[in-house]
Amino acid sequence: MAHHEENHDIVVQPANKEHIKKIWKTALILAAVTALEFLLAFTMERGPLLISIYVGLTIIKAFYIVAEFMHLRHESKTLIWSILIPTIFVFWLIVALLMESDGGVPNV
Amino acid sequence: MAAEVTLNKPKRSIWDGGQSPFKASYGKLMMWFFLLSDAFTFSSLLIGYGYVRFSLPAYEGSLDNYAASQEVWPVAEMVFDAVPFLHGVHLPLVFVGIMTFILILSSVTMVLAVEAGHRMDRKAVVKYLLWTIIGGVTFLGCQVWEWSHFIAGTEEGLLLADGTRLFGANLLENEYGPQLFANFFFFITGFHGTHVLSGIILLFIVFYNAAVGTYDRRGHYEMVEKIGLYWHFVDLVWVFVFTFFYLV
């Protein structure tokens, strides 16, 4: 069996401590932001200010997931932009539709 | 010698092919673009949700005397306040918070599996993939509970104008608020749950292949990376669902 020969070539490298530390740091940031959102739900008055804070915190979480967990930050610039530009247009579309719709976001 | 090799080769420009402008494999690129298109789908659901939500009047006033009404958009923390084994205790958003942490943790074990894959460490890949699957299954189980509780309804239900009481919600009636609130809940969390389910199935296939040594023979663990991208995307969508459905 030819496959058996190949198996012996595999060299398991030791764990990259630095990298693993960074993964847990990112996880900690995500957990902390979620905990903060949770806290704000019970301490702040509901309204446009709280909604803006939530949107901001959500974008922070999205950034860490996409940049670190999905590794996009470390990809080539062309890949980063080809993912980011369509996403920015979608955000624009969401904001435009919500602002222009008849119901509208009242008195923001 | 390297110098000789370059001399023997014809001079190439970057337009002659053989270059990878994204410096990523075909499979990874296609996964990225699939996820982008999937993001459009979820965006359209959230746009529909936002439009309907802001078209209807929001609940005003203090939460102390909160009462559900089919004319007014409900406050999510008053609807989702149940936790398993703690019947009748008002614990707003606690259960959905636990679900969020489970999904974040399963994302962490997923990155750890990808990291182990880079090092060709089969044992660690298998271990972390198994943890990721456990996280995904737990999340899905929580969602099943959340749905069945939402469908079954509260103890008191909602008193209707004709004197009868309405319990729970489905696609035709809803005790918590306007009908569309229930419909969007089922569609958005259901669509996300379907993604989690297909993610678990894909993870299991990769887990099996890793365990039997397919990727060792192939010489790389890129499949783990690709499924990792998908799994993080599922986590990412949940971050948005959590904010726009439960918090705002």
Coordinates of C-alpha atoms in Angstrom, one line a residue:
Chain A
M1 CA 0.0 0.0 0.0
A2 CA 1.6 3.2 -1.2
H3 CA -0.4 5.3 1.2
H4 CA 1.3 3.9 4.2
E5 CA 4.6 5.2 3.1
E6 CA 3.3 8.8 3.0
N7 CA 2.0 8.7 6.5
H8 CA 5.5 8.5 7.9
D9 CA 6.5 11.8 6.3
I10 CA 4.0 13.8 8.4
V11 CA 5.8 16.1 10.9
V12 CA 3.6 17.4 13.6
Q13 CA 4.8 20.9 14.5
P14 CA 4.5 22.1 18.1
A15 CA 1.6 24.4 19.0
N16 CA 2.1 28.1 18.3
K17 CA 1.6 29.6 21.8
E18 CA 1.5 33.1 20.5
H19 CA -1.2 32.3 18.0
I20 CA -3.3 30.4 20.5
K21 CA -3.0 33.2 23.0
K22 CA -4.3 35.6 20.3
I23 CA -7.3 33.3 19.6
W24 CA -8.3 33.4 23.3
K25 CA -7.8 37.1 23.5
T26 CA -10.2 37.6 20.6
A27 CA -12.7 35.3 22.3
L28 CA -12.4 37.3 25.5
I29 CA -13.2 40.5 23.6
L30 CA -16.2 38.9 22.0
A31 CA -17.5 37.6 25.4
A32 CA -16.8 41.0 27.1
V33 CA -18.7 43.0 24.4
T34 CA -21.6 40.5 24.6
A35 CA -21.7 40.9 28.4
L36 CA -21.6 44.7 28.0
E37 CA -24.6 44.5 25.6
F38 CA -26.4 42.4 28.1
L39 CA -25.7 44.9 30.9
L40 CA -26.9 47.8 28.8
A41 CA -30.2 46.1 28.1
F42 CA -31.1 46.4 31.8
T43 CA -29.4 49.7 32.8
M44 CA -30.1 52.0 29.9
E45 CA -33.4 53.6 28.7
R46 CA -34.5 52.1 25.3
G47 CA -34.2 54.6 22.5
P48 CA -32.2 55.8 19.6
L49 CA -29.0 56.2 21.7
L50 CA -29.1 52.6 22.9
I51 CA -29.8 51.3 19.4
S52 CA -26.8 53.2 18.1
I53 CA -24.6 51.8 20.8
Y54 CA -25.9 48.3 20.0
V55 CA -25.2 48.7 16.3
G56 CA -21.7 50.0 17.1
L57 CA -20.9 47.1 19.5
T58 CA -22.3 44.6 16.9
I59 CA -20.0 46.0 14.2
I60 CA -17.0 45.6 16.6
K61 CA -17.9 42.0 17.3
A62 CA -18.4 41.4 13.5
F63 CA -15.0 42.9 12.9
Y64 CA -13.2 40.6 15.4
I65 CA -15.0 37.5 14.0
V66 CA -14.2 38.3 10.4
A67 CA -10.8 39.7 10.9
E68 CA -9.3 37.2 13.4
F69 CA -11.5 34.1 13.4
M70 CA -12.0 34.1 9.6
H71 CA -8.5 35.3 9.2
L72 CA -9.5 37.9 6.6
R73 CA -7.2 40.5 8.1
H74 CA -4.2 38.4 7.1
E75 CA -5.4 37.7 3.5
S76 CA -4.3 39.6 0.5
K77 CA -5.6 43.2 0.0
T78 CA -7.6 42.2 -3.1
L79 CA -9.5 39.5 -1.2
I80 CA -10.2 41.9 1.7
W81 CA -11.7 44.5 -0.6
S82 CA -13.7 42.1 -2.7
I83 CA -15.4 41.0 0.4
L84 CA -15.7 44.4 2.1
I85 CA -16.9 46.6 -0.7
P86 CA -20.1 44.5 -1.5
T87 CA -20.8 44.4 2.3
I88 CA -20.5 48.2 2.6
F89 CA -23.0 48.5 -0.2
V90 CA -25.4 46.2 1.6
F91 CA -25.1 48.3 4.7
W92 CA -25.9 51.3 2.7
L93 CA -28.9 49.5 1.2
I94 CA -30.1 48.6 4.7
V95 CA -29.8 52.1 6.1
A96 CA -31.4 53.6 2.9
L97 CA -34.4 51.3 3.0
L98 CA -35.0 51.8 6.7
M99 CA -34.7 55.6 6.4
E100 CA -36.7 56.0 3.2
S101 CA -39.4 53.5 4.1
D102 CA -42.8 54.9 5.0
G103 CA -42.6 53.7 8.6
G104 CA -39.1 55.1 8.9
V105 CA -37.0 55.2 11.9
P106 CA -38.9 57.8 13.9
N107 CA -37.1 61.0 14.9
V108 CA -33.5 59.7 14.8
Chain B
M1 CA 21.1 26.0 -8.9
A2 CA 18.3 28.5 -8.7
A3 CA 20.0 31.0 -10.9
E4 CA 20.3 28.5 -13.8
V5 CA 16.6 27.5 -13.5
T6 CA 15.5 31.1 -13.8
L7 CA 17.8 31.7 -16.8
N8 CA 16.3 28.6 -18.6
K9 CA 12.8 29.8 -18.1
P10 CA 11.2 32.3 -20.5
K11 CA 10.4 35.6 -18.9
R12 CA 6.8 35.8 -17.7
S13 CA 4.6 38.7 -17.0
I14 CA 1.9 38.5 -14.3
W15 CA -0.7 38.3 -17.1
D16 CA 0.7 35.1 -18.5
G17 CA -1.1 33.0 -15.9
G18 CA 0.2 30.8 -13.1
Q19 CA -0.4 33.6 -10.6
S20 CA -3.0 33.6 -7.9
P21 CA -4.1 37.3 -7.4
F22 CA -5.9 36.5 -4.2
K23 CA -3.2 34.3 -2.8
A24 CA -5.9 31.9 -1.7
S25 CA -6.9 28.5 -3.0
Y26 CA -10.0 28.1 -5.3
G27 CA -12.0 26.3 -2.6
K28 CA -11.4 29.0 0.0
L29 CA -12.2 31.8 -2.4
M30 CA -15.5 30.1 -3.4
M31 CA -16.4 29.7 0.2
W32 CA -15.8 33.4 0.8
F33 CA -18.0 34.4 -2.2
F34 CA -20.7 31.9 -1.1
L35 CA -20.7 33.4 2.3
L36 CA -21.0 36.9 0.8
S37 CA -24.1 35.8 -1.1
D38 CA -25.4 34.2 2.1
A39 CA -24.9 37.5 3.8
F40 CA -27.1 39.2 1.2
T41 CA -29.9 36.7 2.0
F42 CA -29.7 37.3 5.7
S43 CA -29.5 41.1 5.1
S44 CA -32.8 40.9 3.1
L45 CA -34.5 39.1 6.0
L46 CA -33.2 41.7 8.4
I47 CA -34.3 44.5 6.1
G48 CA -37.8 43.0 5.9
Y49 CA -37.8 42.7 9.7
G50 CA -36.7 46.3 10.2
Y51 CA -39.2 47.6 7.8
V52 CA -42.1 45.9 9.4
R53 CA -40.9 46.6 12.9
F54 CA -40.6 50.3 12.4
S55 CA -44.0 50.4 10.5
L56 CA -45.8 49.3 13.6
P57 CA -46.0 51.3 16.8
A58 CA -43.4 50.4 19.4
Y59 CA -44.2 49.8 23.1
E60 CA -44.0 52.9 25.2
G61 CA -43.8 53.3 28.9
S62 CA -42.4 51.4 31.8
L63 CA -41.7 47.7 31.7
D64 CA -43.2 47.2 35.1
N65 CA -46.7 47.1 33.8
Y66 CA -45.8 45.6 30.5
A67 CA -48.7 43.8 28.7
A68 CA -48.5 42.1 25.3
S69 CA -50.8 43.5 22.6
Q70 CA -51.3 42.5 19.0
E71 CA -51.2 46.1 17.9
V72 CA -47.9 47.1 19.5
W73 CA -44.4 45.6 18.7
P74 CA -43.4 43.7 21.8
V75 CA -40.2 44.3 23.9
A76 CA -38.0 41.2 23.3
E77 CA -36.8 41.0 26.8
M78 CA -40.4 40.6 28.1
V79 CA -41.0 37.8 25.5
F80 CA -37.8 35.8 25.8
D81 CA -37.5 35.6 29.6
A82 CA -37.7 31.8 30.2
V83 CA -34.9 29.4 31.2
P84 CA -35.2 25.6 31.3
F85 CA -35.9 24.1 34.7
L86 CA -36.8 27.6 36.1
H87 CA -40.4 27.7 35.3
G88 CA -42.2 30.9 35.9
V89 CA -39.1 32.9 36.9
H90 CA -38.6 36.1 35.0
L91 CA -35.1 35.9 33.6
P92 CA -35.0 38.2 30.6
L93 CA -32.5 37.3 27.8
V94 CA -30.6 34.9 30.1
F95 CA -31.2 31.8 28.0
V96 CA -30.4 33.6 24.7
G97 CA -27.2 35.0 26.4
I98 CA -26.1 31.4 27.3
M99 CA -26.8 30.4 23.6
T100 CA -24.6 33.2 22.4
F101 CA -21.7 32.2 24.7
I102 CA -22.1 28.6 23.5
L103 CA -21.8 29.6 19.9
I104 CA -18.8 31.9 20.5
L105 CA -17.0 29.1 22.4
S106 CA -17.7 26.7 19.5
S107 CA -16.2 29.3 17.2
V108 CA -13.1 29.4 19.4
T109 CA -12.6 25.6 19.3
M110 CA -13.1 25.8 15.5
V111 CA -10.2 28.3 15.2
L112 CA -8.1 26.0 17.4
A113 CA -8.9 23.1 15.0
V114 CA -7.8 25.2 12.1
E115 CA -4.6 26.1 13.9
A116 CA -3.9 22.5 14.7
G117 CA -4.5 21.7 11.0
H118 CA -1.8 24.0 10.0
R119 CA 0.6 22.0 12.2
M120 CA -0.6 18.7 10.7
D121 CA -1.6 17.7 14.3
R122 CA -4.4 15.2 13.5
K123 CA -5.2 14.4 17.2
A124 CA -5.7 18.0 18.1
V125 CA -7.8 18.6 14.9
V126 CA -10.1 15.7 15.8
K127 CA -10.4 16.8 19.4
Y128 CA -11.3 20.4 18.6
L129 CA -13.7 19.5 15.8
L130 CA -15.5 17.2 18.2
W131 CA -15.8 20.1 20.7
T132 CA -17.1 22.3 17.9
I133 CA -19.7 19.7 17.0
I134 CA -20.8 19.4 20.6
G135 CA -21.1 23.2 20.8
G136 CA -23.2 23.3 17.7
V137 CA -25.5 20.5 18.8
T138 CA -26.0 22.2 22.2
F139 CA -26.8 25.4 20.5
L140 CA -29.4 23.7 18.3
G141 CA -30.9 21.9 21.3
C142 CA -31.3 25.3 23.0
Q143 CA -33.0 26.6 20.0
V144 CA -35.4 23.7 19.9
W145 CA -36.3 24.5 23.5
E146 CA -36.7 28.2 22.7
W147 CA -39.0 27.4 19.8
S148 CA -41.1 24.9 21.7
H149 CA -41.5 27.4 24.5
F150 CA -42.4 30.2 22.1
I151 CA -45.0 27.9 20.4
A152 CA -46.5 26.6 23.6
G153 CA -46.9 30.1 25.1
T154 CA -47.1 31.6 28.6
E155 CA -49.2 30.5 31.5
E156 CA -51.7 33.4 31.3
G157 CA -51.8 33.7 27.5
L158 CA -53.3 36.7 25.9
L159 CA -56.9 37.8 26.6
L160 CA -58.7 38.4 23.3
A161 CA -61.6 40.8 22.7
D162 CA -64.1 37.9 22.5
G163 CA -63.1 36.7 26.0
T164 CA -61.1 33.7 24.9
R165 CA -57.4 33.3 25.7
L166 CA -54.7 32.8 23.1
F167 CA -51.7 30.7 24.0
G168 CA -48.3 30.7 22.2
A169 CA -47.6 31.6 18.6
N170 CA -47.5 30.0 15.2
L171 CA -47.7 31.4 11.7
L172 CA -51.4 32.2 12.0
E173 CA -51.7 33.5 15.6
N174 CA -49.5 35.1 18.1
E175 CA -50.0 35.9 21.8
Y176 CA -46.8 38.0 22.2
G177 CA -47.5 40.8 19.7
P178 CA -48.3 41.5 16.0
Q179 CA -48.5 38.3 13.8
L180 CA -45.4 39.4 11.9
F181 CA -43.3 39.3 15.1
A182 CA -43.9 35.6 15.3
N183 CA -43.4 35.0 11.6
F184 CA -40.1 36.9 11.6
F185 CA -39.0 35.0 14.7
F186 CA -39.6 31.7 13.0
F187 CA -38.1 32.7 9.7
I188 CA -34.9 34.4 10.9
T189 CA -34.0 32.1 13.8
G190 CA -35.2 29.1 11.6
F191 CA -33.0 30.1 8.7
H192 CA -30.1 30.6 11.0
G193 CA -30.8 27.2 12.7
T194 CA -30.8 25.5 9.3
H195 CA -27.4 27.0 8.7
V196 CA -26.2 25.6 12.1
L197 CA -27.7 22.2 11.2
S198 CA -26.0 22.0 7.8
G199 CA -22.8 23.3 9.5
I200 CA -22.9 20.4 12.0
I201 CA -23.4 17.9 9.2
L202 CA -20.4 19.4 7.3
L203 CA -18.3 19.5 10.5
F204 CA -19.1 15.8 11.1
I205 CA -18.0 14.8 7.6
V206 CA -14.7 16.8 8.1
F207 CA -14.4 15.3 11.6
Y208 CA -14.7 11.8 10.2
N209 CA -12.3 12.4 7.4
A210 CA -9.7 13.9 9.8
A211 CA -10.1 11.0 12.2
V212 CA -9.5 8.3 9.5
G213 CA -6.5 10.2 8.2
T214 CA -7.8 11.5 4.8
Y215 CA -6.2 14.9 5.2
D216 CA -2.9 13.4 6.4
R217 CA -2.8 11.5 3.1
R218 CA -3.8 14.6 1.2
G219 CA -1.0 16.5 2.8
H220 CA -3.0 19.4 4.1
Y221 CA -6.0 20.3 6.3
E222 CA -7.5 22.9 4.0
M223 CA -11.0 21.4 4.3
V224 CA -10.9 22.2 8.0
E225 CA -10.2 25.9 7.1
K226 CA -13.1 26.0 4.6
I227 CA -15.6 24.5 7.0
G228 CA -14.2 26.9 9.6
L229 CA -15.0 29.9 7.5
Y230 CA -18.6 28.6 7.2
W231 CA -18.9 28.0 10.9
H232 CA -17.6 31.5 11.8
F233 CA -20.1 32.9 9.4
V234 CA -22.9 31.1 11.3
D235 CA -21.6 32.7 14.5
L236 CA -21.4 36.1 12.7
V237 CA -25.1 35.9 11.7
W238 CA -26.1 35.0 15.2
V239 CA -24.3 38.2 16.5
F240 CA -26.6 40.2 14.2
V241 CA -29.7 38.2 15.1
F242 CA -28.9 38.6 18.8
T243 CA -28.6 42.3 18.4
F244 CA -31.6 43.0 16.1
F245 CA -34.0 40.5 17.3
Y246 CA -33.3 40.2 21.0
L247 CA -31.6 43.4 22.1
V248 CA -33.0 46.3 20.1

